[in-house]
PDB file of C-alpha atoms in Angstrom:
ATOM      1  CA  UNK A   1     124.659 120.347 113.260  1.00  0.00           C
ATOM      2  CA  UNK A   2     122.979 123.670 114.041  1.00  0.00           C
ATOM      3  CA  UNK A   3     126.367 125.372 114.332  1.00  0.00           C
ATOM      4  CA  UNK A   4     127.460 123.944 110.986  1.00  0.00           C
ATOM      5  CA  UNK A   5     124.283 125.175 109.279  1.00  0.00           C
ATOM      6  CA  UNK A   6     124.766 128.614 110.804  1.00  0.00           C
ATOM      7  CA  UNK A   7     128.365 128.698 109.598  1.00  0.00           C
ATOM      8  CA  UNK A   8     127.189 127.903 106.058  1.00  0.00           C
ATOM      9  CA  UNK A   9     124.476 130.602 106.284  1.00  0.00           C
ATOM     10  CA  UNK A  10     121.798 127.911 105.925  1.00  0.00           C
ATOM     11  CA  UNK A  11     120.089 128.006 109.329  1.00  0.00           C
ATOM     12  CA  UNK A  12     117.564 130.580 108.035  1.00  0.00           C
ATOM     13  CA  UNK A  13     116.356 128.035 105.502  1.00  0.00           C
ATOM     14  CA  UNK A  14     115.706 125.554 108.333  1.00  0.00           C
ATOM     15  CA  UNK A  15     113.907 128.000 110.627  1.00  0.00           C
ATOM     16  CA  UNK A  16     111.754 129.608 107.912  1.00  0.00           C
ATOM     17  CA  UNK A  17     109.853 127.115 105.810  1.00  0.00           C
ATOM     18  CA  UNK A  18     108.513 129.708 103.393  1.00  0.00           C
ATOM     19  CA  UNK A  19     109.781 129.834  99.824  1.00  0.00           C
ATOM     20  CA  UNK A  20     111.504 133.016  98.674  1.00  0.00           C
ATOM     21  CA  UNK A  21     109.080 135.604  97.235  1.00  0.00           C
ATOM     22  CA  UNK A  22     108.190 135.289  93.558  1.00  0.00           C
ATOM     23  CA  UNK A  23     110.049 137.412  91.081  1.00  0.00           C
ATOM     24  CA  UNK A  24     108.187 140.464  89.868  1.00  0.00           C
ATOM     25  CA  UNK A  25     107.944 141.390  86.222  1.00  0.00           C
ATOM     26  CA  UNK A  26     111.133 142.408  84.493  1.00  0.00           C
ATOM     27  CA  UNK A  27     113.492 141.490  87.371  1.00  0.00           C
ATOM     28  CA  UNK A  28     117.049 142.680  87.435  1.00  0.00           C
ATOM     29  CA  UNK A  29     119.999 140.328  87.237  1.00  0.00           C
ATOM     30  CA  UNK A  30     120.708 140.894  90.955  1.00  0.00           C
ATOM     31  CA  UNK A  31     117.107 140.000  91.877  1.00  0.00           C
ATOM     32  CA  UNK A  32     117.251 136.846  89.776  1.00  0.00           C
ATOM     33  CA  UNK A  33     120.521 135.835  91.454  1.00  0.00           C
ATOM     34  CA  UNK A  34     119.106 136.514  94.948  1.00  0.00           C
ATOM     35  CA  UNK A  35     115.973 134.493  94.186  1.00  0.00           C
ATOM     36  CA  UNK A  36     118.037 131.574  92.919  1.00  0.00           C
ATOM     37  CA  UNK A  37     120.300 131.638  95.965  1.00  0.00           C
ATOM     38  CA  UNK A  38     117.273 131.670  98.285  1.00  0.00           C
ATOM     39  CA  UNK A  39     115.808 128.584  96.611  1.00  0.00           C
ATOM     40  CA  UNK A  40     119.206 126.865  96.558  1.00  0.00           C
ATOM     41  CA  UNK A  41     119.694 127.375 100.300  1.00  0.00           C
ATOM     42  CA  UNK A  42     116.754 125.105 101.115  1.00  0.00           C
ATOM     43  CA  UNK A  43     118.232 122.331  98.998  1.00  0.00           C
ATOM     44  CA  UNK A  44     121.693 122.858 100.483  1.00  0.00           C
ATOM     45  CA  UNK A  45     120.281 122.737 104.023  1.00  0.00           C
ATOM     46  CA  UNK A  46     118.408 119.517 103.239  1.00  0.00           C
ATOM     47  CA  UNK A  47     121.574 117.999 101.785  1.00  0.00           C
ATOM     48  CA  UNK A  48     123.529 118.878 104.939  1.00  0.00           C
ATOM     49  CA  UNK A  49     120.900 117.260 107.150  1.00  0.00           C
ATOM     50  CA  UNK A  50     120.692 114.102 105.072  1.00  0.00           C
ATOM     51  CA  UNK A  51     124.463 113.706 104.782  1.00  0.00           C
ATOM     52  CA  UNK A  52     125.011 114.377 108.483  1.00  0.00           C
ATOM     53  CA  UNK A  53     123.038 111.389 109.821  1.00  0.00           C
ATOM     54  CA  UNK A  54     123.506 107.632 109.760  1.00  0.00           C
ATOM     55  CA  UNK A  55     121.631 105.357 107.366  1.00  0.00           C
ATOM     56  CA  UNK A  56     119.210 104.325 110.113  1.00  0.00           C
ATOM     57  CA  UNK A  57     118.307 107.939 110.931  1.00  0.00           C
ATOM     58  CA  UNK A  58     118.195 108.892 107.242  1.00  0.00           C
ATOM     59  CA  UNK A  59     115.101 106.741 106.752  1.00  0.00           C
ATOM     60  CA  UNK A  60     113.255 109.001 109.222  1.00  0.00           C
ATOM     61  CA  UNK A  61     113.869 112.172 107.245  1.00  0.00           C
ATOM     62  CA  UNK A  62     114.091 110.928 103.642  1.00  0.00           C
ATOM     63  CA  UNK A  63     110.431 111.755 102.983  1.00  0.00           C
ATOM     64  CA  UNK A  64     110.609 115.246 104.492  1.00  0.00           C
ATOM     65  CA  UNK A  65     109.455 117.992 102.125  1.00  0.00           C
ATOM     66  CA  UNK A  66     111.571 120.750 103.663  1.00  0.00           C
ATOM     67  CA  UNK A  67     114.639 121.159 105.873  1.00  0.00           C
ATOM     68  CA  UNK A  68     112.419 122.484 108.653  1.00  0.00           C
ATOM     69  CA  UNK A  69     110.314 119.323 108.623  1.00  0.00           C
ATOM     70  CA  UNK A  70     113.458 117.181 108.631  1.00  0.00           C
ATOM     71  CA  UNK A  71     114.857 119.143 111.574  1.00  0.00           C
ATOM     72  CA  UNK A  72     111.635 118.725 113.553  1.00  0.00           C
ATOM     73  CA  UNK A  73     111.710 114.970 112.997  1.00  0.00           C
ATOM     74  CA  UNK A  74     115.319 114.804 114.161  1.00  0.00           C
ATOM     75  CA  UNK A  75     114.458 116.939 117.162  1.00  0.00           C
ATOM     76  CA  UNK A  76     111.598 114.633 118.099  1.00  0.00           C
ATOM     77  CA  UNK A  77     113.800 111.563 117.659  1.00  0.00           C
ATOM     78  CA  UNK A  78     116.640 112.743 119.888  1.00  0.00           C
ATOM     79  CA  UNK A  79     114.920 115.177 122.230  1.00  0.00           C
ATOM     80  CA  UNK A  80     111.477 113.587 122.489  1.00  0.00           C
ATOM     81  CA  UNK A  81     108.184 115.388 122.866  1.00  0.00           C
ATOM     82  CA  UNK A  82     107.811 118.531 124.955  1.00  0.00           C
ATOM     83  CA  UNK A  83     106.487 116.492 127.877  1.00  0.00           C
ATOM     84  CA  UNK A  84     109.373 114.039 127.598  1.00  0.00           C
ATOM     85  CA  UNK A  85     111.916 116.858 127.459  1.00  0.00           C
ATOM     86  CA  UNK A  86     110.471 118.456 130.567  1.00  0.00           C
ATOM     87  CA  UNK A  87     110.685 115.164 132.446  1.00  0.00           C
ATOM     88  CA  UNK A  88     114.270 114.617 131.313  1.00  0.00           C
ATOM     89  CA  UNK A  89     115.152 118.137 132.402  1.00  0.00           C
ATOM     90  CA  UNK A  90     113.620 117.559 135.839  1.00  0.00           C
ATOM     91  CA  UNK A  91     115.637 114.357 136.219  1.00  0.00           C
ATOM     92  CA  UNK A  92     118.854 116.121 135.220  1.00  0.00           C
ATOM     93  CA  UNK A  93     118.200 118.942 137.681  1.00  0.00           C
ATOM     94  CA  UNK A  94     117.658 116.363 140.404  1.00  0.00           C
ATOM     95  CA  UNK A  95     120.892 114.600 139.442  1.00  0.00           C
ATOM     96  CA  UNK A  96     122.749 117.904 139.651  1.00  0.00           C
ATOM     97  CA  UNK A  97     121.371 118.729 143.094  1.00  0.00           C
ATOM     98  CA  UNK A  98     122.288 115.258 144.388  1.00  0.00           C
ATOM     99  CA  UNK A  99     125.869 115.372 143.117  1.00  0.00           C
ATOM    100  CA  UNK A 100     128.478 115.095 145.849  1.00  0.00           C
ATOM    101  CA  UNK A 101     132.141 114.237 145.619  1.00  0.00           C
ATOM    102  CA  UNK A 102     132.971 110.800 147.004  1.00  0.00           C
ATOM    103  CA  UNK A 103     136.011 110.169 149.165  1.00  0.00           C
ATOM    104  CA  UNK A 104     137.529 107.865 146.553  1.00  0.00           C
ATOM    105  CA  UNK A 105     136.985 110.305 143.671  1.00  0.00           C
ATOM    106  CA  UNK A 106     139.653 112.589 142.276  1.00  0.00           C
ATOM    107  CA  UNK A 107     139.085 116.258 141.501  1.00  0.00           C
ATOM    108  CA  UNK A 108     139.185 115.564 137.754  1.00  0.00           C
ATOM    109  CA  UNK A 109     136.660 112.735 137.992  1.00  0.00           C
ATOM    110  CA  UNK A 110     134.252 114.860 139.996  1.00  0.00           C
ATOM    111  CA  UNK A 111     134.582 117.949 137.787  1.00  0.00           C
ATOM    112  CA  UNK A 112     134.037 115.820 134.665  1.00  0.00           C
ATOM    113  CA  UNK A 113     130.907 114.310 136.208  1.00  0.00           C
ATOM    114  CA  UNK A 114     129.510 117.751 137.082  1.00  0.00           C
ATOM    115  CA  UNK A 115     130.228 119.160 133.619  1.00  0.00           C
ATOM    116  CA  UNK A 116     128.620 116.140 131.921  1.00  0.00           C
ATOM    117  CA  UNK A 117     125.391 116.772 133.854  1.00  0.00           C
ATOM    118  CA  UNK A 118     125.485 120.526 133.211  1.00  0.00           C
ATOM    119  CA  UNK A 119     126.086 120.087 129.480  1.00  0.00           C
ATOM    120  CA  UNK A 120     123.135 117.698 129.298  1.00  0.00           C
ATOM    121  CA  UNK A 121     120.962 120.359 130.952  1.00  0.00           C
ATOM    122  CA  UNK A 122     122.237 123.046 128.586  1.00  0.00           C
ATOM    123  CA  UNK A 123     121.221 120.885 125.615  1.00  0.00           C
ATOM    124  CA  UNK A 124     117.624 121.543 126.636  1.00  0.00           C
ATOM    125  CA  UNK A 125     118.225 125.273 126.354  1.00  0.00           C
ATOM    126  CA  UNK A 126     118.468 126.056 130.056  1.00  0.00           C
ATOM    127  CA  UNK A 127     120.986 128.682 131.134  1.00  0.00           C
ATOM    128  CA  UNK A 128     123.505 127.604 133.745  1.00  0.00           C
ATOM    129  CA  UNK A 129     125.792 130.290 135.209  1.00  0.00           C
ATOM    130  CA  UNK A 130     129.404 129.497 136.073  1.00  0.00           C
ATOM    131  CA  UNK A 131     129.007 130.972 139.567  1.00  0.00           C
ATOM    132  CA  UNK A 132     126.315 128.383 140.290  1.00  0.00           C
ATOM    133  CA  UNK A 133     128.656 125.595 139.227  1.00  0.00           C
ATOM    134  CA  UNK A 134     131.478 126.997 141.392  1.00  0.00           C
ATOM    135  CA  UNK A 135     129.143 127.156 144.383  1.00  0.00           C
ATOM    136  CA  UNK A 136     128.090 123.556 143.773  1.00  0.00           C
ATOM    137  CA  UNK A 137     131.705 122.350 143.699  1.00  0.00           C
ATOM    138  CA  UNK A 138     132.663 124.241 146.864  1.00  0.00           C
ATOM    139  CA  UNK A 139     129.676 123.028 148.892  1.00  0.00           C
ATOM    140  CA  UNK A 140     130.023 119.361 147.923  1.00  0.00           C
ATOM    141  CA  UNK A 141     133.745 118.773 148.481  1.00  0.00           C
ATOM    142  CA  UNK A 142     134.912 116.287 151.142  1.00  0.00           C
ATOM    143  CA  UNK A 143     136.430 117.483 154.408  1.00  0.00           C
ATOM    144  CA  UNK A 144     139.970 116.946 153.139  1.00  0.00           C
ATOM    145  CA  UNK A 145     139.624 120.106 151.033  1.00  0.00           C
ATOM    146  CA  UNK A 146     138.276 122.338 153.826  1.00  0.00           C
ATOM    147  CA  UNK A 147     141.643 123.923 154.597  1.00  0.00           C
ATOM    148  CA  UNK A 148     142.122 124.834 150.920  1.00  0.00           C
ATOM    149  CA  UNK A 149     138.649 126.358 150.645  1.00  0.00           C
ATOM    150  CA  UNK A 150     139.251 128.345 153.835  1.00  0.00           C
ATOM    151  CA  UNK A 151     142.519 129.592 152.383  1.00  0.00           C
ATOM    152  CA  UNK A 152     140.770 130.678 149.174  1.00  0.00           C
ATOM    153  CA  UNK A 153     138.037 132.422 151.157  1.00  0.00           C
ATOM    154  CA  UNK A 154     140.666 134.391 153.064  1.00  0.00           C
ATOM    155  CA  UNK A 155     142.634 135.373 149.969  1.00  0.00           C
ATOM    156  CA  UNK A 156     139.901 136.233 147.461  1.00  0.00           C
ATOM    157  CA  UNK A 157     136.195 136.577 146.709  1.00  0.00           C
ATOM    158  CA  UNK A 158     134.852 133.146 145.791  1.00  0.00           C
ATOM    159  CA  UNK A 159     131.920 134.699 143.905  1.00  0.00           C
ATOM    160  CA  UNK A 160     134.360 135.930 141.256  1.00  0.00           C
ATOM    161  CA  UNK A 161     136.552 132.848 140.912  1.00  0.00           C
ATOM    162  CA  UNK A 162     136.196 130.880 137.676  1.00  0.00           C
ATOM    163  CA  UNK A 163     135.439 127.175 137.564  1.00  0.00           C
ATOM    164  CA  UNK A 164     138.698 126.323 135.794  1.00  0.00           C
ATOM    165  CA  UNK A 165     140.692 128.313 138.363  1.00  0.00           C
ATOM    166  CA  UNK A 166     138.982 126.531 141.250  1.00  0.00           C
ATOM    167  CA  UNK A 167     139.416 123.073 139.726  1.00  0.00           C
ATOM    168  CA  UNK A 168     143.081 123.735 138.892  1.00  0.00           C
ATOM    169  CA  UNK A 169     143.732 124.918 142.449  1.00  0.00           C
ATOM    170  CA  UNK A 170     142.106 121.808 143.936  1.00  0.00           C
ATOM    171  CA  UNK A 171     143.891 119.560 141.437  1.00  0.00           C
ATOM    172  CA  UNK A 172     147.257 121.096 142.349  1.00  0.00           C
ATOM    173  CA  UNK A 173     146.578 120.447 146.041  1.00  0.00           C
ATOM    174  CA  UNK A 174     145.596 116.867 145.272  1.00  0.00           C
ATOM    175  CA  UNK A 175     148.794 116.314 143.297  1.00  0.00           C
ATOM    176  CA  UNK A 176     150.941 117.776 146.070  1.00  0.00           C
ATOM    177  CA  UNK A 177     149.351 115.398 148.532  1.00  0.00           C
ATOM    178  CA  UNK A 178     149.823 112.442 146.206  1.00  0.00           C
ATOM    179  CA  UNK A 179     153.462 113.277 145.552  1.00  0.00           C
ATOM    180  CA  UNK A 180     154.260 114.435 149.056  1.00  0.00           C
ATOM    181  CA  UNK A 181     157.245 112.760 150.662  1.00  0.00           C
ATOM    182  CA  UNK A 182     156.438 114.129 154.086  1.00  0.00           C
ATOM    183  CA  UNK A 183     156.677 111.396 156.662  1.00  0.00           C
ATOM    184  CA  UNK A 184     153.792 111.529 159.077  1.00  0.00           C
ATOM    185  CA  UNK A 185     155.921 110.622 162.099  1.00  0.00           C
ATOM    186  CA  UNK A 186     155.331 112.138 165.508  1.00  0.00           C
ATOM    187  CA  UNK A 187     157.598 112.607 168.507  1.00  0.00           C
ATOM    188  CA  UNK A 188     155.976 112.420 171.940  1.00  0.00           C
ATOM    189  CA  UNK A 189     157.504 115.332 173.849  1.00  0.00           C
ATOM    190  CA  UNK A 190     157.031 115.995 177.555  1.00  0.00           C
ATOM    191  CA  UNK A 191     158.739 119.367 177.258  1.00  0.00           C
ATOM    192  CA  UNK A 192     156.550 121.142 174.698  1.00  0.00           C
ATOM    193  CA  UNK A 193     153.352 122.861 175.759  1.00  0.00           C
ATOM    194  CA  UNK A 194     151.342 122.302 172.547  1.00  0.00           C
ATOM    195  CA  UNK A 195     150.987 119.774 169.760  1.00  0.00           C
ATOM    196  CA  UNK A 196     152.818 121.024 166.661  1.00  0.00           C
ATOM    197  CA  UNK A 197     152.837 119.912 163.016  1.00  0.00           C
ATOM    198  CA  UNK A 198     155.192 120.980 160.254  1.00  0.00           C
ATOM    199  CA  UNK A 199     153.040 120.499 157.159  1.00  0.00           C
ATOM    200  CA  UNK A 200     149.661 121.929 156.172  1.00  0.00           C
ATOM    201  CA  UNK A 201     148.737 118.714 154.379  1.00  0.00           C
ATOM    202  CA  UNK A 202     148.473 116.868 157.702  1.00  0.00           C
ATOM    203  CA  UNK A 203     145.561 119.013 158.880  1.00  0.00           C
ATOM    204  CA  UNK A 204     141.990 117.882 158.473  1.00  0.00           C
ATOM    205  CA  UNK A 205     140.830 121.360 159.515  1.00  0.00           C
ATOM    206  CA  UNK A 206     143.006 124.458 159.792  1.00  0.00           C
ATOM    207  CA  UNK A 207     142.174 127.906 161.177  1.00  0.00           C
ATOM    208  CA  UNK A 208     144.672 130.296 159.617  1.00  0.00           C
ATOM    209  CA  UNK A 209     143.373 133.269 161.581  1.00  0.00           C
ATOM    210  CA  UNK A 210     145.160 131.941 164.673  1.00  0.00           C
ATOM    211  CA  UNK A 211     148.763 133.105 165.098  1.00  0.00           C
ATOM    212  CA  UNK A 212     151.195 132.791 167.973  1.00  0.00           C
ATOM    213  CA  UNK A 213     154.908 132.849 168.797  1.00  0.00           C
ATOM    214  CA  UNK A 214     156.616 129.847 170.368  1.00  0.00           C
ATOM    215  CA  UNK A 215     159.940 129.696 172.172  1.00  0.00           C
ATOM    216  CA  UNK A 216     161.887 126.559 171.332  1.00  0.00           C
ATOM    217  CA  UNK A 217     164.729 124.787 173.116  1.00  0.00           C
ATOM    218  CA  UNK A 218     167.537 127.017 171.857  1.00  0.00           C
ATOM    219  CA  UNK A 219     165.705 130.115 173.079  1.00  0.00           C
ATOM    220  CA  UNK A 220     164.664 131.467 169.679  1.00  0.00           C
ATOM    221  CA  UNK A 221     161.079 132.310 168.733  1.00  0.00           C
ATOM    222  CA  UNK A 222     159.213 130.756 165.809  1.00  0.00           C
ATOM    223  CA  UNK A 223     155.753 131.557 164.518  1.00  0.00           C
ATOM    224  CA  UNK A 224     152.648 129.378 164.551  1.00  0.00           C
ATOM    225  CA  UNK A 225     150.617 130.157 161.425  1.00  0.00           C
ATOM    226  CA  UNK A 226     147.412 128.339 162.268  1.00  0.00           C
ATOM    227  CA  UNK A 227     145.660 125.862 164.526  1.00  0.00           C
ATOM    228  CA  UNK A 228     143.493 122.887 163.692  1.00  0.00           C
ATOM    229  CA  UNK A 229     142.763 119.182 163.927  1.00  0.00           C
ATOM    230  CA  UNK A 230     144.968 116.330 162.757  1.00  0.00           C
ATOM    231  CA  UNK A 231     144.093 112.657 162.317  1.00  0.00           C
ATOM    232  CA  UNK A 232     146.924 110.350 163.405  1.00  0.00           C
ATOM    233  CA  UNK A 233     147.064 106.719 162.388  1.00  0.00           C
ATOM    234  CA  UNK A 234     147.878 104.536 165.404  1.00  0.00           C
ATOM    235  CA  UNK A 235     147.964 100.806 166.075  1.00  0.00           C
ATOM    236  CA  UNK A 236     144.507 101.060 167.632  1.00  0.00           C
ATOM    237  CA  UNK A 237     143.008 103.079 164.772  1.00  0.00           C
ATOM    238  CA  UNK A 238     142.786 106.703 163.720  1.00  0.00           C
ATOM    239  CA  UNK A 239     142.834 109.312 166.494  1.00  0.00           C
ATOM    240  CA  UNK A 240     141.684 112.917 166.142  1.00  0.00           C
ATOM    241  CA  UNK A 241     144.109 115.318 167.812  1.00  0.00           C
ATOM    242  CA  UNK A 242     142.681 118.810 168.309  1.00  0.00           C
ATOM    243  CA  UNK A 243     144.357 122.188 168.871  1.00  0.00           C
ATOM    244  CA  UNK A 244     147.468 121.281 166.890  1.00  0.00           C
ATOM    245  CA  UNK A 245     149.584 124.304 165.958  1.00  0.00           C
ATOM    246  CA  UNK A 246     150.781 124.683 162.381  1.00  0.00           C
ATOM    247  CA  UNK A 247     154.479 125.568 162.750  1.00  0.00           C
ATOM    248  CA  UNK A 248     156.308 125.284 159.401  1.00  0.00           C
ATOM    249  CA  UNK A 249     159.735 126.048 160.877  1.00  0.00           C
ATOM    250  CA  UNK A 250     160.038 123.089 163.246  1.00  0.00           C
ATOM    251  CA  UNK A 251     161.876 119.971 162.115  1.00  0.00           C
ATOM    252  CA  UNK A 252     159.653 117.341 163.719  1.00  0.00           C
ATOM    253  CA  UNK A 253     155.947 116.835 164.402  1.00  0.00           C
ATOM    254  CA  UNK A 254     155.477 117.003 168.181  1.00  0.00           C
ATOM    255  CA  UNK A 255     152.805 115.552 170.447  1.00  0.00           C
ATOM    256  CA  UNK A 256     152.693 117.197 173.853  1.00  0.00           C
ATOM    257  CA  UNK A 257     152.238 114.840 176.801  1.00  0.00           C
ATOM    258  CA  UNK A 258     150.224 117.239 178.993  1.00  0.00           C
ATOM    259  CA  UNK A 259     147.299 117.869 176.588  1.00  0.00           C
ATOM    260  CA  UNK A 260     147.113 114.154 175.811  1.00  0.00           C
ATOM    261  CA  UNK A 261     147.009 113.312 179.509  1.00  0.00           C
ATOM    262  CA  UNK A 262     144.227 115.861 179.972  1.00  0.00           C
ATOM    263  CA  UNK A 263     142.298 114.041 177.233  1.00  0.00           C
ATOM    264  CA  UNK A 264     142.848 110.712 179.066  1.00  0.00           C
ATOM    265  CA  UNK A 265     145.318 109.319 176.499  1.00  0.00           C
ATOM    266  CA  UNK A 266     147.598 106.719 178.097  1.00  0.00           C
ATOM    267  CA  UNK A 267     151.374 107.064 177.651  1.00  0.00           C
ATOM    268  CA  UNK A 268     153.046 103.658 177.664  1.00  0.00           C
ATOM    269  CA  UNK A 269     156.836 103.969 178.036  1.00  0.00           C
ATOM    270  CA  UNK A 270     157.472 100.329 178.880  1.00  0.00           C
ATOM    271  CA  UNK A 271     158.426  99.499 175.304  1.00  0.00           C
ATOM    272  CA  UNK A 272     160.837 102.390 174.853  1.00  0.00           C
ATOM    273  CA  UNK A 273     164.496 101.643 174.240  1.00  0.00           C
ATOM    274  CA  UNK A 274     166.670 102.577 177.217  1.00  0.00           C
ATOM    275  CA  UNK A 275     169.719 104.712 176.493  1.00  0.00           C
ATOM    276  CA  UNK A 276     172.339 106.416 178.685  1.00  0.00           C
ATOM    277  CA  UNK A 277     174.650 109.234 177.646  1.00  0.00           C
ATOM    278  CA  UNK A 278     177.908 110.485 179.157  1.00  0.00           C
ATOM    279  CA  UNK A 279     177.652 113.904 180.839  1.00  0.00           C
ATOM    280  CA  UNK A 280     179.744 116.313 178.815  1.00  0.00           C
ATOM    281  CA  UNK A 281     178.870 119.456 180.795  1.00  0.00           C
ATOM    282  CA  UNK A 282     181.784 121.119 182.596  1.00  0.00           C
ATOM    283  CA  UNK A 283     181.168 121.301 186.391  1.00  0.00           C
ATOM    284  CA  UNK A 284     182.052 124.985 186.619  1.00  0.00           C
ATOM    285  CA  UNK A 285     179.789 125.838 183.715  1.00  0.00           C
ATOM    286  CA  UNK A 286     176.981 123.762 185.227  1.00  0.00           C
ATOM    287  CA  UNK A 287     177.145 125.632 188.551  1.00  0.00           C
ATOM    288  CA  UNK A 288     177.403 128.887 186.692  1.00  0.00           C
ATOM    289  CA  UNK A 289     174.047 128.106 185.023  1.00  0.00           C
ATOM    290  CA  UNK A 290     172.448 126.773 188.228  1.00  0.00           C
ATOM    291  CA  UNK A 291     173.275 129.950 190.138  1.00  0.00           C
ATOM    292  CA  UNK A 292     172.103 132.085 187.260  1.00  0.00           C
ATOM    293  CA  UNK A 293     175.198 134.297 187.179  1.00  0.00           C
ATOM    294  CA  UNK A 294     174.959 136.883 184.442  1.00  0.00           C
ATOM    295  CA  UNK A 295     178.638 137.895 184.582  1.00  0.00           C
ATOM    296  CA  UNK A 296     181.094 135.601 182.892  1.00  0.00           C
ATOM    297  CA  UNK A 297     183.833 136.709 185.339  1.00  0.00           C
ATOM    298  CA  UNK A 298     182.242 134.477 187.957  1.00  0.00           C
ATOM    299  CA  UNK A 299     183.196 131.535 185.817  1.00  0.00           C
ATOM    300  CA  UNK A 300     186.761 132.805 185.779  1.00  0.00           C
ATOM    301  CA  UNK A 301     186.618 133.060 189.571  1.00  0.00           C
ATOM    302  CA  UNK A 302     185.526 129.426 189.786  1.00  0.00           C
ATOM    303  CA  UNK A 303     188.420 128.467 187.567  1.00  0.00           C
ATOM    304  CA  UNK A 304     190.812 130.321 189.902  1.00  0.00           C
ATOM    305  CA  UNK A 305     189.375 128.597 192.965  1.00  0.00           C
ATOM    306  CA  UNK A 306     189.760 125.235 191.320  1.00  0.00           C
ATOM    307  CA  UNK A 307     193.427 125.859 190.588  1.00  0.00           C
ATOM    308  CA  UNK A 308     194.199 127.370 194.037  1.00  0.00           C
ATOM    309  CA  UNK A 309     195.156 130.766 192.651  1.00  0.00           C
ATOM    310  CA  UNK A 310     192.734 132.653 194.923  1.00  0.00           C
ATOM    311  CA  UNK A 311     194.140 130.999 198.062  1.00  0.00           C
ATOM    312  CA  UNK A 312     197.645 132.071 197.075  1.00  0.00           C
ATOM    313  CA  UNK A 313     196.499 135.642 196.688  1.00  0.00           C
ATOM    314  CA  UNK A 314     194.888 135.685 200.152  1.00  0.00           C
ATOM    315  CA  UNK A 315     197.840 134.123 202.006  1.00  0.00           C
TER     316      UNK A 315
END
């Protein structure tokens, strides 16, 4: 209502209850017009107030002698007395300080709840900076957003980030997790030296400052781009696995046997399916690898021995 009155250039008539000054003797046409407009503004402002309320509220202001008096009655009706307003403001401040995102809440639900409280506080005329709201959101998020906040802290100054930018970033992460088709399957591997995960979403906590290079089975090197903790759902409940490397380039999540044994995890292989495979390795090539020969000619020599060509040359 205040904004509408300001847009119609009528708010002055509400704030100032005084009538326009009386016309002096022999006024000009411009002075007469200005005086008439000043008197008309009070009536226009009163009409706006009366037409902008319901019939029930209209009965509270119908006997008002001026738009200022009508506004004060409306203010008392909806905002209460000064003491009441102060108490309401204290309660809203307390509600804001106690706000914390619940595990079952979405980013949109939580941001809407925060903004509803802040807008209620602003109705009482209290200033509320955006940086304070951003700080509140960051410090009250559940642990599942810690990796994202850490990533934002590393990439930019959080004191300059806007609320909409922060909420959109968190919402995008939430949507990726909801729509993710990543299968959280793990392969227990006795050959790898560390636990490794392929997707950032799996991490409950992730330290991106950690980097390392890992040699895989084919001899090539791949990069670990972080280290953190992962919660794995097992038949006996959720298990927290620490020191898991974030390796985006591997094809399968790997659980290393040695670190699990050190943590007293039991490895039960009695239920594993037994399989046997035919050996396809050539005998000469196998011995070539066992002896560690660097020169491929040795393999040719083995081939000659096998076919008796060397014996013919010596005889």
